[in-house]
C-alpha cells in the first residue's frame, strides 16, 4: 500500500479502512444527517470534503443532485462504489479555493472537517468559497464539535475522547493558538501498534458566525445535533446553518 503525499492526511492507508463499521458510519449517525440535509436542499447540493461519500452518496440516492470537492484521490475513489455514489460529481481540490460549475441551494461541511483547515485565514476562505457557490438565499451548513476545554484543569492540555479494547484516542490542545491535535493509538490483535496524529484548529460558534458575516451570510439555525435539538452550554457539537444574504 503506497500513500500519495498529495492526499494529505487521508491517503490510501486511511481510506482503506475509513468505511469500516461503527462510529460515524453507523446508520443511526448517517441517516439523521441525510434527513436534515435533504430537507434543507431546495435544489443541487455541494459537499466540501466529501471523503468517501459517507453522506454524499445516500443523499444523492434520495434524488438530490450532489457535487463534491475532495482533496484526497484515495478517499474520492470510493464514492462511486456506494449506492448513489455514481451520481455524485466529484472535483479533486482544496475546499478553500476550488470552484465547481453551477450555483447551489446548499453547501455543507460535516464531521469536524472545518478544523482540518488549520489557520483562521483558511477557515475564512472556506466560508467565502461556500458563499461563492451559493445562489441568493442559499444555505451553508457546518457540523463541528465544541472545543472541549471545560475538561482541562489548570496545567493539563490533553483530553481523552475514546478508550476501547485496542484503541485510545485523545486530543491535545494549545489554548494560545487554538491549535490542537487528534491522536489515535491502535493496537491490532497480533500486538502491532500504530500511532496517527492529525492537526486541527478549533473554532468557537461565535467565531464561525463572524466568518459567515465576512462572507455575506447570516446565521439561520444552530442546533445541538442533526435531530435539531436545542444548542445549549452542555452541547458537545453544533450543526449551524447560515444563509447567503448577498447575490
PDB file of C-alpha atoms in Angstrom:
ATOM      1  CA  UNK A   1       0.000   0.000   0.000  1.00  0.00           C
ATOM      2  CA  UNK A   2       1.606   3.248  -1.199  1.00  0.00           C
ATOM      3  CA  UNK A   3       0.418   6.588   0.126  1.00  0.00           C
ATOM      4  CA  UNK A   4       0.416   9.634  -2.147  1.00  0.00           C
ATOM      5  CA  UNK A   5       1.550  12.768  -0.249  1.00  0.00           C
ATOM      6  CA  UNK A   6      -0.897  14.797  -2.351  1.00  0.00           C
ATOM      7  CA  UNK A   7      -3.727  13.072  -0.476  1.00  0.00           C
ATOM      8  CA  UNK A   8      -2.774  14.893   2.707  1.00  0.00           C
ATOM      9  CA  UNK A   9      -3.912  13.368   5.998  1.00  0.00           C
ATOM     10  CA  UNK A  10      -6.255  10.901   4.262  1.00  0.00           C
ATOM     11  CA  UNK A  11      -4.120   8.774   1.930  1.00  0.00           C
ATOM     12  CA  UNK A  12      -4.753   5.199   0.811  1.00  0.00           C
ATOM     13  CA  UNK A  13      -3.743   3.680   4.157  1.00  0.00           C
ATOM     14  CA  UNK A  14      -6.521   5.687   5.839  1.00  0.00           C
ATOM     15  CA  UNK A  15      -9.079   5.447   3.041  1.00  0.00           C
ATOM     16  CA  UNK A  16      -8.784   1.652   3.000  1.00  0.00           C
ATOM     17  CA  UNK A  17     -10.381   1.377   6.442  1.00  0.00           C
ATOM     18  CA  UNK A  18     -12.390   4.608   6.583  1.00  0.00           C
ATOM     19  CA  UNK A  19     -15.690   2.916   5.743  1.00  0.00           C
ATOM     20  CA  UNK A  20     -15.390   0.278   8.451  1.00  0.00           C
ATOM     21  CA  UNK A  21     -18.468  -0.495  10.545  1.00  0.00           C
ATOM     22  CA  UNK A  22     -19.265   1.526  13.639  1.00  0.00           C
ATOM     23  CA  UNK A  23     -18.511   5.086  14.628  1.00  0.00           C
ATOM     24  CA  UNK A  24     -19.580   7.741  12.162  1.00  0.00           C
ATOM     25  CA  UNK A  25     -20.611   5.058   9.656  1.00  0.00           C
ATOM     26  CA  UNK A  26     -23.453   3.710  11.785  1.00  0.00           C
ATOM     27  CA  UNK A  27     -26.907   4.121  10.184  1.00  0.00           C
ATOM     28  CA  UNK A  28     -28.135   5.907  13.307  1.00  0.00           C
ATOM     29  CA  UNK A  29     -25.444   8.550  12.667  1.00  0.00           C
ATOM     30  CA  UNK A  30     -25.700   8.807   8.879  1.00  0.00           C
ATOM     31  CA  UNK A  31     -29.482   8.737   8.463  1.00  0.00           C
ATOM     32  CA  UNK A  32     -30.353  11.801  10.616  1.00  0.00           C
ATOM     33  CA  UNK A  33     -27.671  13.814   8.807  1.00  0.00           C
ATOM     34  CA  UNK A  34     -29.014  12.851   5.393  1.00  0.00           C
ATOM     35  CA  UNK A  35     -32.590  13.504   6.556  1.00  0.00           C
ATOM     36  CA  UNK A  36     -31.742  17.070   7.596  1.00  0.00           C
ATOM     37  CA  UNK A  37     -29.642  17.831   4.517  1.00  0.00           C
ATOM     38  CA  UNK A  38     -32.404  16.547   2.244  1.00  0.00           C
ATOM     39  CA  UNK A  39     -34.916  18.819   3.991  1.00  0.00           C
ATOM     40  CA  UNK A  40     -32.655  21.864   3.512  1.00  0.00           C
ATOM     41  CA  UNK A  41     -31.668  21.209  -0.106  1.00  0.00           C
ATOM     42  CA  UNK A  42     -34.037  23.055  -2.426  1.00  0.00           C
ATOM     43  CA  UNK A  43     -32.023  22.120  -5.484  1.00  0.00           C
ATOM     44  CA  UNK A  44     -28.421  20.999  -6.083  1.00  0.00           C
ATOM     45  CA  UNK A  45     -26.115  20.490  -3.081  1.00  0.00           C
ATOM     46  CA  UNK A  46     -22.337  20.673  -2.795  1.00  0.00           C
ATOM     47  CA  UNK A  47     -20.306  18.870  -0.148  1.00  0.00           C
ATOM     48  CA  UNK A  48     -16.942  20.286   0.861  1.00  0.00           C
ATOM     49  CA  UNK A  49     -14.505  17.491   1.834  1.00  0.00           C
ATOM     50  CA  UNK A  50     -16.780  14.744   0.524  1.00  0.00           C
ATOM     51  CA  UNK A  51     -14.436  11.982   1.702  1.00  0.00           C
ATOM     52  CA  UNK A  52     -15.570   8.510   0.686  1.00  0.00           C
ATOM     53  CA  UNK A  53     -19.155   9.635   0.147  1.00  0.00           C
ATOM     54  CA  UNK A  54     -20.443   8.667   3.598  1.00  0.00           C
ATOM     55  CA  UNK A  55     -23.060  11.454   3.339  1.00  0.00           C
ATOM     56  CA  UNK A  56     -22.969  12.482  -0.336  1.00  0.00           C
ATOM     57  CA  UNK A  57     -23.855   9.051  -1.730  1.00  0.00           C
ATOM     58  CA  UNK A  58     -27.002   8.391   0.346  1.00  0.00           C
ATOM     59  CA  UNK A  59     -28.111  11.990  -0.209  1.00  0.00           C
ATOM     60  CA  UNK A  60     -27.742  11.536  -3.973  1.00  0.00           C
ATOM     61  CA  UNK A  61     -29.585   8.204  -3.733  1.00  0.00           C
ATOM     62  CA  UNK A  62     -32.599  10.168  -2.458  1.00  0.00           C
ATOM     63  CA  UNK A  63     -32.690  12.221  -5.636  1.00  0.00           C
ATOM     64  CA  UNK A  64     -30.770  15.327  -4.527  1.00  0.00           C
ATOM     65  CA  UNK A  65     -28.236  16.390  -7.200  1.00  0.00           C
ATOM     66  CA  UNK A  66     -24.924  16.285  -5.301  1.00  0.00           C
ATOM     67  CA  UNK A  67     -21.464  17.501  -6.225  1.00  0.00           C
ATOM     68  CA  UNK A  68     -18.381  17.237  -4.061  1.00  0.00           C
ATOM     69  CA  UNK A  69     -14.928  18.694  -3.558  1.00  0.00           C
ATOM     70  CA  UNK A  70     -12.350  16.358  -2.028  1.00  0.00           C
ATOM     71  CA  UNK A  71      -8.588  16.765  -1.658  1.00  0.00           C
ATOM     72  CA  UNK A  72      -7.724  13.055  -1.369  1.00  0.00           C
ATOM     73  CA  UNK A  73      -7.960  10.977  -4.524  1.00  0.00           C
ATOM     74  CA  UNK A  74      -7.773   7.845  -2.393  1.00  0.00           C
ATOM     75  CA  UNK A  75     -10.887   8.865  -0.465  1.00  0.00           C
ATOM     76  CA  UNK A  76     -12.792  10.124  -3.508  1.00  0.00           C
ATOM     77  CA  UNK A  77     -12.126   6.903  -5.443  1.00  0.00           C
ATOM     78  CA  UNK A  78     -14.500   5.086  -3.075  1.00  0.00           C
ATOM     79  CA  UNK A  79     -17.529   7.285  -3.630  1.00  0.00           C
ATOM     80  CA  UNK A  80     -18.730   5.698  -6.871  1.00  0.00           C
ATOM     81  CA  UNK A  81     -18.868   2.240  -5.282  1.00  0.00           C
ATOM     82  CA  UNK A  82     -21.610   3.243  -2.829  1.00  0.00           C
ATOM     83  CA  UNK A  83     -25.341   3.226  -3.614  1.00  0.00           C
ATOM     84  CA  UNK A  84     -25.994   6.630  -5.138  1.00  0.00           C
ATOM     85  CA  UNK A  85     -22.287   7.366  -5.390  1.00  0.00           C
ATOM     86  CA  UNK A  86     -22.206   7.083  -9.163  1.00  0.00           C
ATOM     87  CA  UNK A  87     -24.472  10.148  -9.249  1.00  0.00           C
ATOM     88  CA  UNK A  88     -22.060  12.313  -7.220  1.00  0.00           C
ATOM     89  CA  UNK A  89     -19.886  14.606  -9.356  1.00  0.00           C
ATOM     90  CA  UNK A  90     -16.531  14.929  -7.572  1.00  0.00           C
ATOM     91  CA  UNK A  91     -13.814  17.509  -8.167  1.00  0.00           C
ATOM     92  CA  UNK A  92     -10.370  16.911  -6.682  1.00  0.00           C
ATOM     93  CA  UNK A  93      -9.161  20.016  -4.905  1.00  0.00           C
ATOM     94  CA  UNK A  94      -8.873  22.148  -1.789  1.00  0.00           C
ATOM     95  CA  UNK A  95     -12.174  23.386  -0.385  1.00  0.00           C
ATOM     96  CA  UNK A  96     -10.647  26.771   0.492  1.00  0.00           C
ATOM     97  CA  UNK A  97     -10.301  27.706  -3.172  1.00  0.00           C
ATOM     98  CA  UNK A  98     -11.507  25.056  -5.631  1.00  0.00           C
ATOM     99  CA  UNK A  99     -14.515  26.115  -7.709  1.00  0.00           C
ATOM    100  CA  UNK A 100     -17.005  23.855  -9.454  1.00  0.00           C
ATOM    101  CA  UNK A 101     -19.567  24.907 -12.081  1.00  0.00           C
ATOM    102  CA  UNK A 102     -23.062  25.939 -11.054  1.00  0.00           C
ATOM    103  CA  UNK A 103     -24.864  27.632  -8.162  1.00  0.00           C
ATOM    104  CA  UNK A 104     -26.154  25.558  -5.292  1.00  0.00           C
ATOM    105  CA  UNK A 105     -29.046  25.694  -2.860  1.00  0.00           C
ATOM    106  CA  UNK A 106     -26.912  24.113  -0.136  1.00  0.00           C
ATOM    107  CA  UNK A 107     -23.207  23.758   0.609  1.00  0.00           C
ATOM    108  CA  UNK A 108     -22.339  21.567   3.581  1.00  0.00           C
ATOM    109  CA  UNK A 109     -19.256  20.535   5.551  1.00  0.00           C
ATOM    110  CA  UNK A 110     -19.600  17.808   8.178  1.00  0.00           C
ATOM    111  CA  UNK A 111     -17.780  15.798  10.844  1.00  0.00           C
ATOM    112  CA  UNK A 112     -15.415  18.480  12.216  1.00  0.00           C
ATOM    113  CA  UNK A 113     -13.717  18.951   8.853  1.00  0.00           C
ATOM    114  CA  UNK A 114     -13.653  22.745   9.141  1.00  0.00           C
ATOM    115  CA  UNK A 115     -10.961  22.084  11.771  1.00  0.00           C
ATOM    116  CA  UNK A 116      -8.754  20.333   9.210  1.00  0.00           C
ATOM    117  CA  UNK A 117      -8.084  23.833   7.894  1.00  0.00           C
ATOM    118  CA  UNK A 118      -5.537  24.880  10.497  1.00  0.00           C
ATOM    119  CA  UNK A 119      -5.438  28.675  10.077  1.00  0.00           C
ATOM    120  CA  UNK A 120      -8.079  31.303  10.708  1.00  0.00           C
ATOM    121  CA  UNK A 121      -7.478  32.805   7.266  1.00  0.00           C
ATOM    122  CA  UNK A 122      -8.002  29.395   5.682  1.00  0.00           C
ATOM    123  CA  UNK A 123     -11.261  28.874   7.558  1.00  0.00           C
ATOM    124  CA  UNK A 124     -12.473  32.291   6.413  1.00  0.00           C
ATOM    125  CA  UNK A 125     -11.622  31.217   2.856  1.00  0.00           C
ATOM    126  CA  UNK A 126     -13.824  28.133   3.304  1.00  0.00           C
ATOM    127  CA  UNK A 127     -16.778  30.381   4.120  1.00  0.00           C
ATOM    128  CA  UNK A 128     -16.022  32.677   1.203  1.00  0.00           C
ATOM    129  CA  UNK A 129     -15.752  29.738  -1.158  1.00  0.00           C
ATOM    130  CA  UNK A 130     -19.047  28.367   0.107  1.00  0.00           C
ATOM    131  CA  UNK A 131     -20.727  31.730  -0.454  1.00  0.00           C
ATOM    132  CA  UNK A 132     -19.290  31.898  -3.971  1.00  0.00           C
ATOM    133  CA  UNK A 133     -21.051  28.618  -4.808  1.00  0.00           C
ATOM    134  CA  UNK A 134     -24.441  29.556  -3.346  1.00  0.00           C
ATOM    135  CA  UNK A 135     -27.356  31.065  -5.170  1.00  0.00           C
ATOM    136  CA  UNK A 136     -29.039  34.037  -3.405  1.00  0.00           C
ATOM    137  CA  UNK A 137     -30.663  32.773  -0.216  1.00  0.00           C
ATOM    138  CA  UNK A 138     -28.681  29.537  -0.361  1.00  0.00           C
ATOM    139  CA  UNK A 139     -27.525  27.810   2.813  1.00  0.00           C
ATOM    140  CA  UNK A 140     -24.134  26.795   4.203  1.00  0.00           C
ATOM    141  CA  UNK A 141     -24.165  24.086   6.888  1.00  0.00           C
ATOM    142  CA  UNK A 142     -21.274  23.111   9.162  1.00  0.00           C
ATOM    143  CA  UNK A 143     -21.194  20.275  11.705  1.00  0.00           C
ATOM    144  CA  UNK A 144     -18.361  20.663  14.215  1.00  0.00           C
ATOM    145  CA  UNK A 145     -17.580  19.844  17.812  1.00  0.00           C
ATOM    146  CA  UNK A 146     -17.497  22.411  20.576  1.00  0.00           C
ATOM    147  CA  UNK A 147     -13.918  22.759  21.900  1.00  0.00           C
ATOM    148  CA  UNK A 148     -13.679  20.511  24.941  1.00  0.00           C
ATOM    149  CA  UNK A 149     -11.722  22.997  27.035  1.00  0.00           C
ATOM    150  CA  UNK A 150     -14.090  22.773  30.004  1.00  0.00           C
ATOM    151  CA  UNK A 151     -12.444  19.424  30.786  1.00  0.00           C
ATOM    152  CA  UNK A 152      -8.981  20.950  31.055  1.00  0.00           C
ATOM    153  CA  UNK A 153      -7.909  21.703  34.622  1.00  0.00           C
ATOM    154  CA  UNK A 154      -5.009  24.155  35.114  1.00  0.00           C
ATOM    155  CA  UNK A 155      -1.759  22.679  33.848  1.00  0.00           C
ATOM    156  CA  UNK A 156      -3.365  19.991  31.668  1.00  0.00           C
ATOM    157  CA  UNK A 157      -3.530  20.108  27.872  1.00  0.00           C
ATOM    158  CA  UNK A 158      -4.879  16.661  26.962  1.00  0.00           C
ATOM    159  CA  UNK A 159      -8.436  15.248  26.927  1.00  0.00           C
ATOM    160  CA  UNK A 160      -9.223  11.595  26.098  1.00  0.00           C
ATOM    161  CA  UNK A 161     -12.256  11.114  23.869  1.00  0.00           C
ATOM    162  CA  UNK A 162     -12.300   7.332  23.321  1.00  0.00           C
ATOM    163  CA  UNK A 163     -10.965   4.283  25.124  1.00  0.00           C
ATOM    164  CA  UNK A 164     -11.831   0.791  23.933  1.00  0.00           C
ATOM    165  CA  UNK A 165     -10.041  -2.556  23.501  1.00  0.00           C
ATOM    166  CA  UNK A 166      -7.162  -1.936  21.116  1.00  0.00           C
ATOM    167  CA  UNK A 167      -7.805   1.790  20.764  1.00  0.00           C
ATOM    168  CA  UNK A 168      -7.179   5.042  22.633  1.00  0.00           C
ATOM    169  CA  UNK A 169      -7.997   8.485  21.271  1.00  0.00           C
ATOM    170  CA  UNK A 170      -7.080  11.808  22.847  1.00  0.00           C
ATOM    171  CA  UNK A 171      -6.966  15.473  21.884  1.00  0.00           C
ATOM    172  CA  UNK A 172      -4.084  17.754  22.850  1.00  0.00           C
ATOM    173  CA  UNK A 173      -4.846  21.494  22.931  1.00  0.00           C
ATOM    174  CA  UNK A 174      -2.825  24.694  22.648  1.00  0.00           C
ATOM    175  CA  UNK A 175      -5.206  27.296  24.068  1.00  0.00           C
ATOM    176  CA  UNK A 176      -2.973  30.179  22.940  1.00  0.00           C
ATOM    177  CA  UNK A 177      -3.010  29.375  19.212  1.00  0.00           C
ATOM    178  CA  UNK A 178      -6.311  27.394  19.026  1.00  0.00           C
ATOM    179  CA  UNK A 179      -4.315  24.563  17.503  1.00  0.00           C
ATOM    180  CA  UNK A 180      -4.904  21.015  18.655  1.00  0.00           C
ATOM    181  CA  UNK A 181      -4.056  17.523  17.548  1.00  0.00           C
ATOM    182  CA  UNK A 182      -6.281  14.474  17.471  1.00  0.00           C
ATOM    183  CA  UNK A 183      -4.208  11.439  18.447  1.00  0.00           C
ATOM    184  CA  UNK A 184      -5.128   7.839  17.699  1.00  0.00           C
ATOM    185  CA  UNK A 185      -3.338   4.819  19.166  1.00  0.00           C
ATOM    186  CA  UNK A 186      -4.387   1.459  17.715  1.00  0.00           C
ATOM    187  CA  UNK A 187      -3.101  -1.981  18.697  1.00  0.00           C
ATOM    188  CA  UNK A 188      -4.054  -4.943  16.494  1.00  0.00           C
ATOM    189  CA  UNK A 189      -4.804  -8.417  17.911  1.00  0.00           C
ATOM    190  CA  UNK A 190      -1.287  -9.533  16.968  1.00  0.00           C
ATOM    191  CA  UNK A 191       0.223  -6.747  19.054  1.00  0.00           C
ATOM    192  CA  UNK A 192       1.186  -4.402  16.230  1.00  0.00           C
ATOM    193  CA  UNK A 193       0.785  -0.769  17.243  1.00  0.00           C
ATOM    194  CA  UNK A 194       0.000   2.291  15.145  1.00  0.00           C
ATOM    195  CA  UNK A 195       0.024   5.968  16.133  1.00  0.00           C
ATOM    196  CA  UNK A 196      -1.704   8.585  13.990  1.00  0.00           C
ATOM    197  CA  UNK A 197      -1.683  12.309  14.766  1.00  0.00           C
ATOM    198  CA  UNK A 198      -3.837  14.824  12.860  1.00  0.00           C
ATOM    199  CA  UNK A 199      -3.626  18.618  13.286  1.00  0.00           C
ATOM    200  CA  UNK A 200      -6.723  20.798  13.664  1.00  0.00           C
ATOM    201  CA  UNK A 201      -7.682  24.346  14.528  1.00  0.00           C
ATOM    202  CA  UNK A 202     -10.613  24.592  16.907  1.00  0.00           C
ATOM    203  CA  UNK A 203     -13.130  27.364  16.391  1.00  0.00           C
ATOM    204  CA  UNK A 204     -15.929  28.722  18.558  1.00  0.00           C
ATOM    205  CA  UNK A 205     -19.529  29.154  17.301  1.00  0.00           C
ATOM    206  CA  UNK A 206     -19.326  32.945  17.607  1.00  0.00           C
ATOM    207  CA  UNK A 207     -16.118  32.963  15.555  1.00  0.00           C
ATOM    208  CA  UNK A 208     -17.838  30.945  12.836  1.00  0.00           C
ATOM    209  CA  UNK A 209     -20.694  33.464  12.830  1.00  0.00           C
ATOM    210  CA  UNK A 210     -18.190  36.248  12.208  1.00  0.00           C
ATOM    211  CA  UNK A 211     -16.585  34.272   9.375  1.00  0.00           C
ATOM    212  CA  UNK A 212     -20.041  33.877   7.873  1.00  0.00           C
ATOM    213  CA  UNK A 213     -20.696  37.619   8.089  1.00  0.00           C
ATOM    214  CA  UNK A 214     -17.392  38.314   6.317  1.00  0.00           C
ATOM    215  CA  UNK A 215     -18.646  36.069   3.507  1.00  0.00           C
ATOM    216  CA  UNK A 216     -22.052  37.752   3.290  1.00  0.00           C
ATOM    217  CA  UNK A 217     -24.029  35.191   5.288  1.00  0.00           C
ATOM    218  CA  UNK A 218     -26.124  35.335   8.449  1.00  0.00           C
ATOM    219  CA  UNK A 219     -26.972  32.637  10.978  1.00  0.00           C
ATOM    220  CA  UNK A 220     -30.282  30.911  10.260  1.00  0.00           C
ATOM    221  CA  UNK A 221     -30.156  27.889  12.599  1.00  0.00           C
ATOM    222  CA  UNK A 222     -27.929  26.444  15.297  1.00  0.00           C
ATOM    223  CA  UNK A 223     -28.781  23.028  16.705  1.00  0.00           C
ATOM    224  CA  UNK A 224     -27.100  20.684  19.142  1.00  0.00           C
ATOM    225  CA  UNK A 225     -27.191  17.836  16.607  1.00  0.00           C
ATOM    226  CA  UNK A 226     -28.736  16.508  13.423  1.00  0.00           C
ATOM    227  CA  UNK A 227     -32.011  15.939  15.281  1.00  0.00           C
ATOM    228  CA  UNK A 228     -32.484  19.735  15.556  1.00  0.00           C
ATOM    229  CA  UNK A 229     -32.132  19.542  19.327  1.00  0.00           C
ATOM    230  CA  UNK A 230     -31.520  22.778  21.219  1.00  0.00           C
ATOM    231  CA  UNK A 231     -27.946  24.013  21.347  1.00  0.00           C
ATOM    232  CA  UNK A 232     -27.015  24.559  24.995  1.00  0.00           C
ATOM    233  CA  UNK A 233     -23.982  25.184  27.185  1.00  0.00           C
ATOM    234  CA  UNK A 234     -23.652  21.396  27.556  1.00  0.00           C
ATOM    235  CA  UNK A 235     -23.777  20.589  23.842  1.00  0.00           C
ATOM    236  CA  UNK A 236     -20.690  18.757  22.625  1.00  0.00           C
ATOM    237  CA  UNK A 237     -21.175  19.810  18.995  1.00  0.00           C
ATOM    238  CA  UNK A 238     -23.355  22.008  16.853  1.00  0.00           C
ATOM    239  CA  UNK A 239     -24.941  21.908  13.423  1.00  0.00           C
ATOM    240  CA  UNK A 240     -25.104  25.503  12.213  1.00  0.00           C
ATOM    241  CA  UNK A 241     -26.729  26.900   9.089  1.00  0.00           C
ATOM    242  CA  UNK A 242     -26.059  30.324   7.553  1.00  0.00           C
ATOM    243  CA  UNK A 243     -27.982  31.918   4.697  1.00  0.00           C
ATOM    244  CA  UNK A 244     -26.400  33.948   1.908  1.00  0.00           C
ATOM    245  CA  UNK A 245     -27.712  37.500   2.022  1.00  0.00           C
ATOM    246  CA  UNK A 246     -25.738  38.863  -0.938  1.00  0.00           C
ATOM    247  CA  UNK A 247     -26.021  37.871  -4.569  1.00  0.00           C
TER     248      UNK A 247
END
